Each structure stands twice: as C-alpha cells, then as structure tokens.
Amino acid sequence: MTFRRKRTAILISGRGSNMRALIERARDPAYPAEIVLVLSNRPDAAGLAFAEENNIACTVVDHKIYAGREEFERSVQVLLELHRIELICLAGFMRMLTPWFTGQWQGRLLNIHPALLPAYRGLNTHARALADGAKIHGCTVHFVVPAMDAGPIIAQAAVAVLDSDTPESLAARVLAEEQTIYPAALACIAEGRLRVKGNRVLCGDRAIAPTPLLVPFSG
Ligand code: GRF
C-alpha cells in the first residue's frame, strides 16, 4: 500500500517549543505527517528561526495590518491552499479564530492547551490550578471549534502537582508532556485512526489503559 504523508502546517505566535517537537518527530520518514509550512502572526516569533534552520517554508501574516479577524484569516487561508495543506496544528498561536476559518478546517485543525480541559480554559492555567489547590494538572490536544479551548478532546496527559510547585515549575513539567502527546495525536489524525462521535474522539482498539495517577497517596 502506498503511504502518503499528510501535508501539515504549524501556526505559532512565539517560542515554538511544541512546533519544534512536531518538526523533530516528523523528521522520521515513517511518521504519517510532514511539516511543510510554519506560519506566524508575529514577525518576531522566536520559533521561526528553528523552522528556517530546518528548511521548512516560513511565513508571517501580521494580524496587525488587517482590519478584522476574517480579513487576516483569508490571507492565511490563501497561503494554506498555496502549500496544499491538509492538517493544521496550532502551537502557541495566540489568535482567536472565527467560525468562518474553523468551519473550513473542521476535523483537520488541532490545538494544544496547557490544562486538562474542560478545566482551565484561557490563560494562566498553571497559576489558576495552583491557586485552586489542584493535585493533578496537565495538557490537552483537541480539535478546534469556534468556542475558545473547546472542541472534541483527542489526547490528554496528566502530571502530579507538587507542594513545591510554582507556576513556572508546573508549566515546565506540563510542557514536557505537551511535546509528547502533540506528535502522538497528530500521528493518529494523519493516519485516519480516530472517529469523532459527538464530543468524543474514539481510537478503537489502539487505545491503551494506563495506570491511574493517584496524587499524593499512590505507591
Ligand atoms: C504551550 O504551553 C501551549 O500549550 C499553549 O501555549 C504554549 C506555547 O508554547 N497553547 P510553545 O510556543 O509551543 O513553546
């Protein structure tokens, strides 16, 4: 059977460490997605340099020069079509997307969020989890829908919250998990292994049953 890797774009606004994890994972020719475009809405996004060094087409669509969200998105869409993009990964992309855009990409547009959704939508997730005294925190890969940080959940990873944690230390442990589940989730989508049923994303018999994470009384 011939195997064709899915042409994937990553949209960033800043540091791009998740972008980097996706690019590194996709270096394997057996990985089912190929990163062919990195697009930033900010000209100064640090992640652009890594993508360029890795010979990936990079482009900036500066949202500030557009009159509105949809005008900005129409320019982004032209570039995505030009590069024959099939899947999009948002990776620290700090723009809300309109229903016009998300509608075009339904089931093909992914995001990584630094919390166990549906808890802690929005910003400052780590500080809010600490302030609430949460014992378990984590990250989520989900399909993007018009509502912010909503959409069917594809994968999640959880970490224990430690007594010594600060928002920064917790963010660092969560980020390490983000960089594991995002490439894994993209691979599942690219291989067409998932089925969406209502709000649930099902992965059939490939699912594993992991050991429960009990905090703080496990072991
Ligand atoms: C990550 O924590 C991601 O979950 C969130 O924004 C952050 C982006 O980090 N959406 P990076 O740019 O991937 O390093």
mmCIF file with all atom_site columns, C-alpha atoms and ligand atoms in Angstrom:
data_model
loop_
_atom_site.group_PDB
_atom_site.id
_atom_site.type_symbol
_atom_site.label_atom_id
_atom_site.label_alt_id
_atom_site.label_comp_id
_atom_site.label_asym_id
_atom_site.label_entity_id
_atom_site.label_seq_id
_atom_site.pdbx_PDB_ins_code
_atom_site.Cartn_x
_atom_site.Cartn_y
_atom_site.Cartn_z
_atom_site.occupancy
_atom_site.B_iso_or_equiv
_atom_site.pdbx_formal_charge
_atom_site.auth_seq_id
_atom_site.auth_comp_id
_atom_site.auth_asym_id
_atom_site.auth_atom_id
_atom_site.pdbx_PDB_model_num
ATOM   1   C CA . MET A 1 1   ? 0.000   0.000  0.000  1.00 0.00 ? 1   MET A CA 1
ATOM   2   C CA . THR A 1 2   ? 1.426   3.402  -0.895 1.00 0.00 ? 2   THR A CA 1
ATOM   3   C CA . PHE A 1 3   ? 1.667   5.726  2.045  1.00 0.00 ? 3   PHE A CA 1
ATOM   4   C CA . ARG A 1 4   ? 1.352   9.462  1.624  1.00 0.00 ? 4   ARG A CA 1
ATOM   5   C CA . ARG A 1 5   ? 2.283   11.743 4.467  1.00 0.00 ? 5   ARG A CA 1
ATOM   6   C CA . LYS A 1 6   ? -0.261  14.440 5.278  1.00 0.00 ? 6   LYS A CA 1
ATOM   7   C CA . ARG A 1 7   ? 0.915   17.955 4.435  1.00 0.00 ? 7   ARG A CA 1
ATOM   8   C CA . THR A 1 8   ? 0.790   19.828 7.735  1.00 0.00 ? 8   THR A CA 1
ATOM   9   C CA . ALA A 1 9   ? 1.125   23.489 8.708  1.00 0.00 ? 9   ALA A CA 1
ATOM   10  C CA . ILE A 1 10  ? 2.000   24.724 12.190 1.00 0.00 ? 10  ILE A CA 1
ATOM   11  C CA . LEU A 1 11  ? 0.701   28.118 13.302 1.00 0.00 ? 11  LEU A CA 1
ATOM   12  C CA . ILE A 1 12  ? 2.702   29.859 16.012 1.00 0.00 ? 12  ILE A CA 1
ATOM   13  C CA . SER A 1 13  ? 2.942   33.229 17.757 1.00 0.00 ? 13  SER A CA 1
ATOM   14  C CA . GLY A 1 14  ? 6.027   32.856 19.931 1.00 0.00 ? 14  GLY A CA 1
ATOM   15  C CA . ARG A 1 15  ? 8.597   30.451 21.343 1.00 0.00 ? 15  ARG A CA 1
ATOM   16  C CA . GLY A 1 16  ? 7.528   27.443 19.316 1.00 0.00 ? 16  GLY A CA 1
ATOM   17  C CA . SER A 1 17  ? 8.689   24.588 21.529 1.00 0.00 ? 17  SER A CA 1
ATOM   18  C CA . ASN A 1 18  ? 5.682   22.452 20.551 1.00 0.00 ? 18  ASN A CA 1
ATOM   19  C CA . MET A 1 19  ? 6.370   23.317 16.918 1.00 0.00 ? 19  MET A CA 1
ATOM   20  C CA . ARG A 1 20  ? 9.908   22.103 17.428 1.00 0.00 ? 20  ARG A CA 1
ATOM   21  C CA . ALA A 1 21  ? 8.723   18.807 18.928 1.00 0.00 ? 21  ALA A CA 1
ATOM   22  C CA . LEU A 1 22  ? 6.418   18.268 15.946 1.00 0.00 ? 22  LEU A CA 1
ATOM   23  C CA . ILE A 1 23  ? 9.168   19.094 13.439 1.00 0.00 ? 23  ILE A CA 1
ATOM   24  C CA . GLU A 1 24  ? 11.621  16.777 15.178 1.00 0.00 ? 24  GLU A CA 1
ATOM   25  C CA . ARG A 1 25  ? 9.141   13.907 15.327 1.00 0.00 ? 25  ARG A CA 1
ATOM   26  C CA . ALA A 1 26  ? 8.215   14.405 11.670 1.00 0.00 ? 26  ALA A CA 1
ATOM   27  C CA . ARG A 1 27  ? 11.853  14.031 10.595 1.00 0.00 ? 27  ARG A CA 1
ATOM   28  C CA . ASP A 1 28  ? 11.171  10.295 10.621 1.00 0.00 ? 28  ASP A CA 1
ATOM   29  C CA . PRO A 1 29  ? 10.053  9.443  7.073  1.00 0.00 ? 29  PRO A CA 1
ATOM   30  C CA . ALA A 1 30  ? 7.721   6.824  8.554  1.00 0.00 ? 30  ALA A CA 1
ATOM   31  C CA . TYR A 1 31  ? 5.836   9.476  10.545 1.00 0.00 ? 31  TYR A CA 1
ATOM   32  C CA . PRO A 1 32  ? 2.468   9.997  8.811  1.00 0.00 ? 32  PRO A CA 1
ATOM   33  C CA . ALA A 1 33  ? 2.565   13.816 8.746  1.00 0.00 ? 33  ALA A CA 1
ATOM   34  C CA . GLU A 1 34  ? 5.073   16.082 7.027  1.00 0.00 ? 34  GLU A CA 1
ATOM   35  C CA . ILE A 1 35  ? 5.576   19.627 8.318  1.00 0.00 ? 35  ILE A CA 1
ATOM   36  C CA . VAL A 1 36  ? 5.678   21.764 5.186  1.00 0.00 ? 36  VAL A CA 1
ATOM   37  C CA . LEU A 1 37  ? 4.800   25.222 6.486  1.00 0.00 ? 37  LEU A CA 1
ATOM   38  C CA . VAL A 1 38  ? 5.247   27.285 9.650  1.00 0.00 ? 38  VAL A CA 1
ATOM   39  C CA . LEU A 1 39  ? 3.125   30.424 9.771  1.00 0.00 ? 39  LEU A CA 1
ATOM   40  C CA . SER A 1 40  ? 3.354   33.094 12.443 1.00 0.00 ? 40  SER A CA 1
ATOM   41  C CA . ASN A 1 41  ? 1.075   36.059 13.046 1.00 0.00 ? 41  ASN A CA 1
ATOM   42  C CA . ARG A 1 42  ? 4.006   37.819 14.725 1.00 0.00 ? 42  ARG A CA 1
ATOM   43  C CA . PRO A 1 43  ? 7.157   38.790 12.812 1.00 0.00 ? 43  PRO A CA 1
ATOM   44  C CA . ASP A 1 44  ? 9.261   38.415 15.982 1.00 0.00 ? 44  ASP A CA 1
ATOM   45  C CA . ALA A 1 45  ? 8.142   34.882 16.888 1.00 0.00 ? 45  ALA A CA 1
ATOM   46  C CA . ALA A 1 46  ? 11.250  33.088 18.164 1.00 0.00 ? 46  ALA A CA 1
ATOM   47  C CA . GLY A 1 47  ? 10.100  29.767 16.697 1.00 0.00 ? 47  GLY A CA 1
ATOM   48  C CA . LEU A 1 48  ? 10.541  30.997 13.120 1.00 0.00 ? 48  LEU A CA 1
ATOM   49  C CA . ALA A 1 49  ? 14.338  30.695 13.325 1.00 0.00 ? 49  ALA A CA 1
ATOM   50  C CA . PHE A 1 50  ? 14.208  26.970 14.142 1.00 0.00 ? 50  PHE A CA 1
ATOM   51  C CA . ALA A 1 51  ? 11.799  26.287 11.297 1.00 0.00 ? 51  ALA A CA 1
ATOM   52  C CA . GLU A 1 52  ? 14.009  28.195 8.857  1.00 0.00 ? 52  GLU A CA 1
ATOM   53  C CA . GLU A 1 53  ? 17.115  26.317 10.022 1.00 0.00 ? 53  GLU A CA 1
ATOM   54  C CA . ASN A 1 54  ? 15.228  23.135 9.287  1.00 0.00 ? 54  ASN A CA 1
ATOM   55  C CA . ASN A 1 55  ? 14.414  24.234 5.737  1.00 0.00 ? 55  ASN A CA 1
ATOM   56  C CA . ILE A 1 56  ? 10.703  24.456 6.350  1.00 0.00 ? 56  ILE A CA 1
ATOM   57  C CA . ALA A 1 57  ? 8.810   27.174 4.476  1.00 0.00 ? 57  ALA A CA 1
ATOM   58  C CA . CYS A 1 58  ? 8.120   30.011 6.912  1.00 0.00 ? 58  CYS A CA 1
ATOM   59  C CA . THR A 1 59  ? 5.767   32.889 6.502  1.00 0.00 ? 59  THR A CA 1
ATOM   60  C CA . VAL A 1 60  ? 4.471   35.784 8.576  1.00 0.00 ? 60  VAL A CA 1
ATOM   61  C CA . VAL A 1 61  ? 0.936   37.103 8.284  1.00 0.00 ? 61  VAL A CA 1
ATOM   62  C CA . ASP A 1 62  ? 0.946   40.042 10.650 1.00 0.00 ? 62  ASP A CA 1
ATOM   63  C CA . HIS A 1 63  ? -2.577  40.331 12.053 1.00 0.00 ? 63  HIS A CA 1
ATOM   64  C CA . LYS A 1 64  ? -1.981  43.992 12.926 1.00 0.00 ? 64  LYS A CA 1
ATOM   65  C CA . ILE A 1 65  ? -2.220  45.119 9.319  1.00 0.00 ? 65  ILE A CA 1
ATOM   66  C CA . TYR A 1 66  ? -5.720  43.683 8.839  1.00 0.00 ? 66  TYR A CA 1
ATOM   67  C CA . ALA A 1 67  ? -8.988  45.445 9.560  1.00 0.00 ? 67  ALA A CA 1
ATOM   68  C CA . GLY A 1 68  ? -10.546 42.392 11.181 1.00 0.00 ? 68  GLY A CA 1
ATOM   69  C CA . ARG A 1 69  ? -10.102 38.738 12.095 1.00 0.00 ? 69  ARG A CA 1
ATOM   70  C CA . GLU A 1 70  ? -11.670 37.335 8.979  1.00 0.00 ? 70  GLU A CA 1
ATOM   71  C CA . GLU A 1 71  ? -9.580  39.513 6.663  1.00 0.00 ? 71  GLU A CA 1
ATOM   72  C CA . PHE A 1 72  ? -6.470  38.191 8.424  1.00 0.00 ? 72  PHE A CA 1
ATOM   73  C CA . GLU A 1 73  ? -7.712  34.611 8.145  1.00 0.00 ? 73  GLU A CA 1
ATOM   74  C CA . ARG A 1 74  ? -8.473  34.967 4.434  1.00 0.00 ? 74  ARG A CA 1
ATOM   75  C CA . SER A 1 75  ? -4.788  35.768 3.840  1.00 0.00 ? 75  SER A CA 1
ATOM   76  C CA . VAL A 1 76  ? -3.773  32.794 5.978  1.00 0.00 ? 76  VAL A CA 1
ATOM   77  C CA . GLN A 1 77  ? -6.175  30.587 4.028  1.00 0.00 ? 77  GLN A CA 1
ATOM   78  C CA . VAL A 1 78  ? -4.644  31.624 0.683  1.00 0.00 ? 78  VAL A CA 1
ATOM   79  C CA . LEU A 1 79  ? -1.216  30.529 1.919  1.00 0.00 ? 79  LEU A CA 1
ATOM   80  C CA . LEU A 1 80  ? -2.539  27.263 3.309  1.00 0.00 ? 80  LEU A CA 1
ATOM   81  C CA . GLU A 1 81  ? -4.120  26.498 -0.059 1.00 0.00 ? 81  GLU A CA 1
ATOM   82  C CA . LEU A 1 82  ? -0.956  27.501 -1.908 1.00 0.00 ? 82  LEU A CA 1
ATOM   83  C CA . HIS A 1 83  ? 1.004   24.964 0.142  1.00 0.00 ? 83  HIS A CA 1
ATOM   84  C CA . ARG A 1 84  ? -1.740  22.328 -0.299 1.00 0.00 ? 84  ARG A CA 1
ATOM   85  C CA . ILE A 1 85  ? -2.112  21.960 3.465  1.00 0.00 ? 85  ILE A CA 1
ATOM   86  C CA . GLU A 1 86  ? -4.241  19.074 4.744  1.00 0.00 ? 86  GLU A CA 1
ATOM   87  C CA . LEU A 1 87  ? -3.816  19.405 8.511  1.00 0.00 ? 87  LEU A CA 1
ATOM   88  C CA . ILE A 1 88  ? -3.102  22.377 10.791 1.00 0.00 ? 88  ILE A CA 1
ATOM   89  C CA . CYS A 1 89  ? -1.554  22.331 14.266 1.00 0.00 ? 89  CYS A CA 1
ATOM   90  C CA . LEU A 1 90  ? -1.932  25.446 16.395 1.00 0.00 ? 90  LEU A CA 1
ATOM   91  C CA . ALA A 1 91  ? 1.086   25.612 18.696 1.00 0.00 ? 91  ALA A CA 1
ATOM   92  C CA . GLY A 1 92  ? 1.030   28.641 20.952 1.00 0.00 ? 92  GLY A CA 1
ATOM   93  C CA . PHE A 1 93  ? -0.945  30.538 18.297 1.00 0.00 ? 93  PHE A CA 1
ATOM   94  C CA . MET A 1 94  ? -2.455  33.445 20.221 1.00 0.00 ? 94  MET A CA 1
ATOM   95  C CA . ARG A 1 95  ? -5.326  34.469 17.932 1.00 0.00 ? 95  ARG A CA 1
ATOM   96  C CA . MET A 1 96  ? -8.960  33.547 18.312 1.00 0.00 ? 96  MET A CA 1
ATOM   97  C CA . LEU A 1 97  ? -10.251 32.022 15.070 1.00 0.00 ? 97  LEU A CA 1
ATOM   98  C CA . THR A 1 98  ? -13.623 32.840 13.532 1.00 0.00 ? 98  THR A CA 1
ATOM   99  C CA . PRO A 1 99  ? -16.309 30.278 12.679 1.00 0.00 ? 99  PRO A CA 1
ATOM   100 C CA . TRP A 1 100 ? -15.504 31.038 9.017  1.00 0.00 ? 100 TRP A CA 1
ATOM   101 C CA . PHE A 1 101 ? -11.984 29.652 9.452  1.00 0.00 ? 101 PHE A CA 1
ATOM   102 C CA . THR A 1 102 ? -12.696 26.797 11.861 1.00 0.00 ? 102 THR A CA 1
ATOM   103 C CA . GLY A 1 103 ? -15.596 25.708 9.631  1.00 0.00 ? 103 GLY A CA 1
ATOM   104 C CA . GLN A 1 104 ? -13.246 25.237 6.658  1.00 0.00 ? 104 GLN A CA 1
ATOM   105 C CA . TRP A 1 105 ? -10.902 23.088 8.724  1.00 0.00 ? 105 TRP A CA 1
ATOM   106 C CA . GLN A 1 106 ? -13.314 21.073 10.834 1.00 0.00 ? 106 GLN A CA 1
ATOM   107 C CA . GLY A 1 107 ? -11.673 17.804 11.911 1.00 0.00 ? 107 GLY A CA 1
ATOM   108 C CA . ARG A 1 108 ? -8.329  18.926 10.445 1.00 0.00 ? 108 ARG A CA 1
ATOM   109 C CA . LEU A 1 109 ? -7.390  21.717 12.877 1.00 0.00 ? 109 LEU A CA 1
ATOM   110 C CA . LEU A 1 110 ? -5.731  20.792 16.193 1.00 0.00 ? 110 LEU A CA 1
ATOM   111 C CA . ASN A 1 111 ? -4.662  22.787 19.236 1.00 0.00 ? 111 ASN A CA 1
ATOM   112 C CA . ILE A 1 112 ? -2.599  22.093 22.342 1.00 0.00 ? 112 ILE A CA 1
ATOM   113 C CA . HIS A 1 113 ? -3.824  23.631 25.583 1.00 0.00 ? 113 HIS A CA 1
ATOM   114 C CA . PRO A 1 114 ? -1.853  23.632 28.857 1.00 0.00 ? 114 PRO A CA 1
ATOM   115 C CA . ALA A 1 115 ? -4.594  22.254 31.121 1.00 0.00 ? 115 ALA A CA 1
ATOM   116 C CA . LEU A 1 116 ? -6.856  19.264 31.458 1.00 0.00 ? 116 LEU A CA 1
ATOM   117 C CA . LEU A 1 117 ? -9.838  20.597 29.545 1.00 0.00 ? 117 LEU A CA 1
ATOM   118 C CA . PRO A 1 118 ? -12.633 21.370 30.139 1.00 0.00 ? 118 PRO A CA 1
ATOM   119 C CA . ALA A 1 119 ? -10.942 22.755 33.283 1.00 0.00 ? 119 ALA A CA 1
ATOM   120 C CA . TYR A 1 120 ? -8.943  25.973 32.953 1.00 0.00 ? 120 TYR A CA 1
ATOM   121 C CA . ARG A 1 121 ? -9.807  27.280 29.538 1.00 0.00 ? 121 ARG A CA 1
ATOM   122 C CA . GLY A 1 122 ? -7.997  30.519 28.699 1.00 0.00 ? 122 GLY A CA 1
ATOM   123 C CA . LEU A 1 123 ? -4.753  31.920 30.059 1.00 0.00 ? 123 LEU A CA 1
ATOM   124 C CA . ASN A 1 124 ? -2.624  31.488 33.207 1.00 0.00 ? 124 ASN A CA 1
ATOM   125 C CA . THR A 1 125 ? -3.733  27.886 33.591 1.00 0.00 ? 125 THR A CA 1
ATOM   126 C CA . HIS A 1 126 ? -0.848  26.809 35.823 1.00 0.00 ? 126 HIS A CA 1
ATOM   127 C CA . ALA A 1 127 ? -1.254  29.651 38.330 1.00 0.00 ? 127 ALA A CA 1
ATOM   128 C CA . ARG A 1 128 ? -5.009  29.055 38.438 1.00 0.00 ? 128 ARG A CA 1
ATOM   129 C CA . ALA A 1 129 ? -4.596  25.310 39.034 1.00 0.00 ? 129 ALA A CA 1
ATOM   130 C CA . LEU A 1 130 ? -2.169  26.035 41.888 1.00 0.00 ? 130 LEU A CA 1
ATOM   131 C CA . ALA A 1 131 ? -4.467  28.678 43.392 1.00 0.00 ? 131 ALA A CA 1
ATOM   132 C CA . ASP A 1 132 ? -7.316  26.140 43.349 1.00 0.00 ? 132 ASP A CA 1
ATOM   133 C CA . GLY A 1 133 ? -5.172  23.531 45.097 1.00 0.00 ? 133 GLY A CA 1
ATOM   134 C CA . ALA A 1 134 ? -5.485  21.041 42.233 1.00 0.00 ? 134 ALA A CA 1
ATOM   135 C CA . LYS A 1 135 ? -3.463  17.848 42.792 1.00 0.00 ? 135 LYS A CA 1
ATOM   136 C CA . ILE A 1 136 ? -3.452  16.820 39.144 1.00 0.00 ? 136 ILE A CA 1
ATOM   137 C CA . HIS A 1 137 ? -2.898  19.124 36.192 1.00 0.00 ? 137 HIS A CA 1
ATOM   138 C CA . GLY A 1 138 ? -1.892  18.573 32.589 1.00 0.00 ? 138 GLY A CA 1
ATOM   139 C CA . CYS A 1 139 ? -2.465  19.297 28.936 1.00 0.00 ? 139 CYS A CA 1
ATOM   140 C CA . THR A 1 140 ? -4.912  18.532 26.162 1.00 0.00 ? 140 THR A CA 1
ATOM   141 C CA . VAL A 1 141 ? -4.798  18.156 22.392 1.00 0.00 ? 141 VAL A CA 1
ATOM   142 C CA . HIS A 1 142 ? -8.218  18.914 20.919 1.00 0.00 ? 142 HIS A CA 1
ATOM   143 C CA . PHE A 1 143 ? -9.961  19.706 17.669 1.00 0.00 ? 143 PHE A CA 1
ATOM   144 C CA . VAL A 1 144 ? -10.632 23.414 17.281 1.00 0.00 ? 144 VAL A CA 1
ATOM   145 C CA . VAL A 1 145 ? -14.174 24.750 17.173 1.00 0.00 ? 145 VAL A CA 1
ATOM   146 C CA . PRO A 1 146 ? -15.257 28.407 17.305 1.00 0.00 ? 146 PRO A CA 1
ATOM   147 C CA . ALA A 1 147 ? -15.543 28.463 21.129 1.00 0.00 ? 147 ALA A CA 1
ATOM   148 C CA . MET A 1 148 ? -12.203 29.021 22.857 1.00 0.00 ? 148 MET A CA 1
ATOM   149 C CA . ASP A 1 149 ? -10.399 25.903 24.132 1.00 0.00 ? 149 ASP A CA 1
ATOM   150 C CA . ALA A 1 150 ? -13.419 23.751 23.400 1.00 0.00 ? 150 ALA A CA 1
ATOM   151 C CA . GLY A 1 151 ? -13.834 21.022 20.798 1.00 0.00 ? 151 GLY A CA 1
ATOM   152 C CA . PRO A 1 152 ? -13.515 17.242 20.976 1.00 0.00 ? 152 PRO A CA 1
ATOM   153 C CA . ILE A 1 153 ? -10.571 16.073 23.078 1.00 0.00 ? 153 ILE A CA 1
ATOM   154 C CA . ILE A 1 154 ? -8.052  13.916 21.222 1.00 0.00 ? 154 ILE A CA 1
ATOM   155 C CA . ALA A 1 155 ? -5.443  13.256 23.927 1.00 0.00 ? 155 ALA A CA 1
ATOM   156 C CA . GLN A 1 156 ? -4.530  14.349 27.419 1.00 0.00 ? 156 GLN A CA 1
ATOM   157 C CA . ALA A 1 157 ? -1.548  13.913 29.725 1.00 0.00 ? 157 ALA A CA 1
ATOM   158 C CA . ALA A 1 158 ? -1.606  14.490 33.468 1.00 0.00 ? 158 ALA A CA 1
ATOM   159 C CA . VAL A 1 159 ? 1.117   15.418 35.920 1.00 0.00 ? 159 VAL A CA 1
ATOM   160 C CA . ALA A 1 160 ? 1.099   15.463 39.715 1.00 0.00 ? 160 ALA A CA 1
ATOM   161 C CA . VAL A 1 161 ? 1.107   18.884 41.359 1.00 0.00 ? 161 VAL A CA 1
ATOM   162 C CA . LEU A 1 162 ? 3.913   19.043 43.945 1.00 0.00 ? 162 LEU A CA 1
ATOM   163 C CA . ASP A 1 163 ? 3.892   21.023 47.188 1.00 0.00 ? 163 ASP A CA 1
ATOM   164 C CA . SER A 1 164 ? 6.984   22.856 45.969 1.00 0.00 ? 164 SER A CA 1
ATOM   165 C CA . ASP A 1 165 ? 5.468   23.861 42.614 1.00 0.00 ? 165 ASP A CA 1
ATOM   166 C CA . THR A 1 166 ? 5.418   27.391 41.277 1.00 0.00 ? 166 THR A CA 1
ATOM   167 C CA . PRO A 1 167 ? 3.517   28.252 38.074 1.00 0.00 ? 167 PRO A CA 1
ATOM   168 C CA . GLU A 1 168 ? 6.869   28.061 36.271 1.00 0.00 ? 168 GLU A CA 1
ATOM   169 C CA . SER A 1 169 ? 7.905   24.642 37.575 1.00 0.00 ? 169 SER A CA 1
ATOM   170 C CA . LEU A 1 170 ? 4.454   23.224 36.908 1.00 0.00 ? 170 LEU A CA 1
ATOM   171 C CA . ALA A 1 171 ? 4.458   24.740 33.399 1.00 0.00 ? 171 ALA A CA 1
ATOM   172 C CA . ALA A 1 172 ? 7.807   23.085 32.659 1.00 0.00 ? 172 ALA A CA 1
ATOM   173 C CA . ARG A 1 173 ? 6.536   19.602 33.636 1.00 0.00 ? 173 ARG A CA 1
ATOM   174 C CA . VAL A 1 174 ? 3.311   20.084 31.677 1.00 0.00 ? 174 VAL A CA 1
ATOM   175 C CA . LEU A 1 175 ? 5.238   21.363 28.639 1.00 0.00 ? 175 LEU A CA 1
ATOM   176 C CA . ALA A 1 176 ? 7.313   18.178 28.540 1.00 0.00 ? 176 ALA A CA 1
ATOM   177 C CA . GLU A 1 177 ? 4.041   16.209 28.310 1.00 0.00 ? 177 GLU A CA 1
ATOM   178 C CA . GLU A 1 178 ? 2.659   18.563 25.653 1.00 0.00 ? 178 GLU A CA 1
ATOM   179 C CA . GLN A 1 179 ? 5.621   17.732 23.486 1.00 0.00 ? 179 GLN A CA 1
ATOM   180 C CA . THR A 1 180 ? 4.893   14.030 23.824 1.00 0.00 ? 180 THR A CA 1
ATOM   181 C CA . ILE A 1 181 ? 1.145   13.978 23.246 1.00 0.00 ? 181 ILE A CA 1
ATOM   182 C CA . TYR A 1 182 ? 1.041   16.511 20.418 1.00 0.00 ? 182 TYR A CA 1
ATOM   183 C CA . PRO A 1 183 ? 3.163   14.489 17.969 1.00 0.00 ? 183 PRO A CA 1
ATOM   184 C CA . ALA A 1 184 ? 1.319   11.320 19.038 1.00 0.00 ? 184 ALA A CA 1
ATOM   185 C CA . ALA A 1 185 ? -2.083  12.920 18.454 1.00 0.00 ? 185 ALA A CA 1
ATOM   186 C CA . LEU A 1 186 ? -1.074  14.345 15.084 1.00 0.00 ? 186 LEU A CA 1
ATOM   187 C CA . ALA A 1 187 ? 0.090   10.895 14.010 1.00 0.00 ? 187 ALA A CA 1
ATOM   188 C CA . CYS A 1 188 ? -3.299  9.393  14.919 1.00 0.00 ? 188 CYS A CA 1
ATOM   189 C CA . ILE A 1 189 ? -5.139  12.054 12.926 1.00 0.00 ? 189 ILE A CA 1
ATOM   190 C CA . ALA A 1 190 ? -2.803  11.792 9.953  1.00 0.00 ? 190 ALA A CA 1
ATOM   191 C CA . GLU A 1 191 ? -3.317  8.030  9.843  1.00 0.00 ? 191 GLU A CA 1
ATOM   192 C CA . GLY A 1 192 ? -7.082  8.477  9.992  1.00 0.00 ? 192 GLY A CA 1
ATOM   193 C CA . ARG A 1 193 ? -7.269  6.236  13.049 1.00 0.00 ? 193 ARG A CA 1
ATOM   194 C CA . LEU A 1 194 ? -9.740  8.333  15.041 1.00 0.00 ? 194 LEU A CA 1
ATOM   195 C CA . ARG A 1 195 ? -13.507 8.558  14.903 1.00 0.00 ? 195 ARG A CA 1
ATOM   196 C CA . VAL A 1 196 ? -15.459 11.510 16.278 1.00 0.00 ? 196 VAL A CA 1
ATOM   197 C CA . LYS A 1 197 ? -18.755 10.624 17.920 1.00 0.00 ? 197 LYS A CA 1
ATOM   198 C CA . GLY A 1 198 ? -20.459 13.732 19.299 1.00 0.00 ? 198 GLY A CA 1
ATOM   199 C CA . ASN A 1 199 ? -17.919 15.278 21.594 1.00 0.00 ? 199 ASN A CA 1
ATOM   200 C CA . ARG A 1 200 ? -15.903 12.069 21.978 1.00 0.00 ? 200 ARG A CA 1
ATOM   201 C CA . VAL A 1 201 ? -12.894 11.102 19.919 1.00 0.00 ? 201 VAL A CA 1
ATOM   202 C CA . LEU A 1 202 ? -12.589 7.327  19.779 1.00 0.00 ? 202 LEU A CA 1
ATOM   203 C CA . CYS A 1 203 ? -9.432  5.488  18.831 1.00 0.00 ? 203 CYS A CA 1
ATOM   204 C CA . GLY A 1 204 ? -10.726 1.930  18.795 1.00 0.00 ? 204 GLY A CA 1
ATOM   205 C CA . ASP A 1 205 ? -8.588  -0.961 19.893 1.00 0.00 ? 205 ASP A CA 1
ATOM   206 C CA . ARG A 1 206 ? -5.342  1.027  19.642 1.00 0.00 ? 206 ARG A CA 1
ATOM   207 C CA . ALA A 1 207 ? -6.196  2.699  22.961 1.00 0.00 ? 207 ALA A CA 1
ATOM   208 C CA . ILE A 1 208 ? -4.120  1.762  25.987 1.00 0.00 ? 208 ILE A CA 1
ATOM   209 C CA . ALA A 1 209 ? -5.349  1.538  29.564 1.00 0.00 ? 209 ALA A CA 1
ATOM   210 C CA . PRO A 1 210 ? -2.729  3.436  31.574 1.00 0.00 ? 210 PRO A CA 1
ATOM   211 C CA . THR A 1 211 ? -2.085  3.078  35.283 1.00 0.00 ? 211 THR A CA 1
ATOM   212 C CA . PRO A 1 212 ? -4.183  5.540  37.294 1.00 0.00 ? 212 PRO A CA 1
ATOM   213 C CA . LEU A 1 213 ? -2.298  8.589  38.596 1.00 0.00 ? 213 LEU A CA 1
ATOM   214 C CA . LEU A 1 214 ? -3.057  8.888  42.326 1.00 0.00 ? 214 LEU A CA 1
ATOM   215 C CA . VAL A 1 215 ? -1.792  12.053 43.995 1.00 0.00 ? 215 VAL A CA 1
ATOM   216 C CA . PRO A 1 216 ? -0.392  12.203 46.674 1.00 0.00 ? 216 PRO A CA 1
ATOM   217 C CA . PHE A 1 217 ? -1.104  8.768  48.153 1.00 0.00 ? 217 PHE A CA 1
ATOM   218 C CA . SER A 1 218 ? -0.012  6.405  45.375 1.00 0.00 ? 218 SER A CA 1
ATOM   219 C CA . GLY A 1 219 ? 2.749   3.845  45.842 1.00 0.00 ? 219 GLY A CA 1
HETATM 220 C C1 . GRF B 2 .   ? 2.071   25.978 25.326 1.00 0.00 ? 1   GRF B C1 1
HETATM 221 O O1 . GRF B 2 .   ? 2.006   25.821 26.708 1.00 0.00 ? 1   GRF B O1 1
HETATM 222 C C2 . GRF B 2 .   ? 0.758   25.606 24.679 1.00 0.00 ? 1   GRF B C2 1
HETATM 223 O O2 . GRF B 2 .   ? 0.076   24.617 25.371 1.00 0.00 ? 1   GRF B O2 1
HETATM 224 C C3 . GRF B 2 .   ? -0.015  26.897 24.747 1.00 0.00 ? 1   GRF B C3 1
HETATM 225 O O3 . GRF B 2 .   ? 0.926   27.918 24.549 1.00 0.00 ? 1   GRF B O3 1
HETATM 226 C C4 . GRF B 2 .   ? 2.212   27.431 24.914 1.00 0.00 ? 1   GRF B C4 1
HETATM 227 C C5 . GRF B 2 .   ? 3.067   27.593 23.696 1.00 0.00 ? 1   GRF B C5 1
HETATM 228 O O4 . GRF B 2 .   ? 4.378   27.222 23.925 1.00 0.00 ? 1   GRF B O4 1
HETATM 229 N N1 . GRF B 2 .   ? -1.103  26.889 23.804 1.00 0.00 ? 1   GRF B N1 1
HETATM 230 P P1 . GRF B 2 .   ? 5.342   26.973 22.693 1.00 0.00 ? 1   GRF B P1 1
HETATM 231 O O5 . GRF B 2 .   ? 5.278   28.238 21.831 1.00 0.00 ? 1   GRF B O5 1
HETATM 232 O O6 . GRF B 2 .   ? 4.886   25.766 21.969 1.00 0.00 ? 1   GRF B O6 1
HETATM 233 O O7 . GRF B 2 .   ? 6.695   26.807 23.293 1.00 0.00 ? 1   GRF B O7 1
#
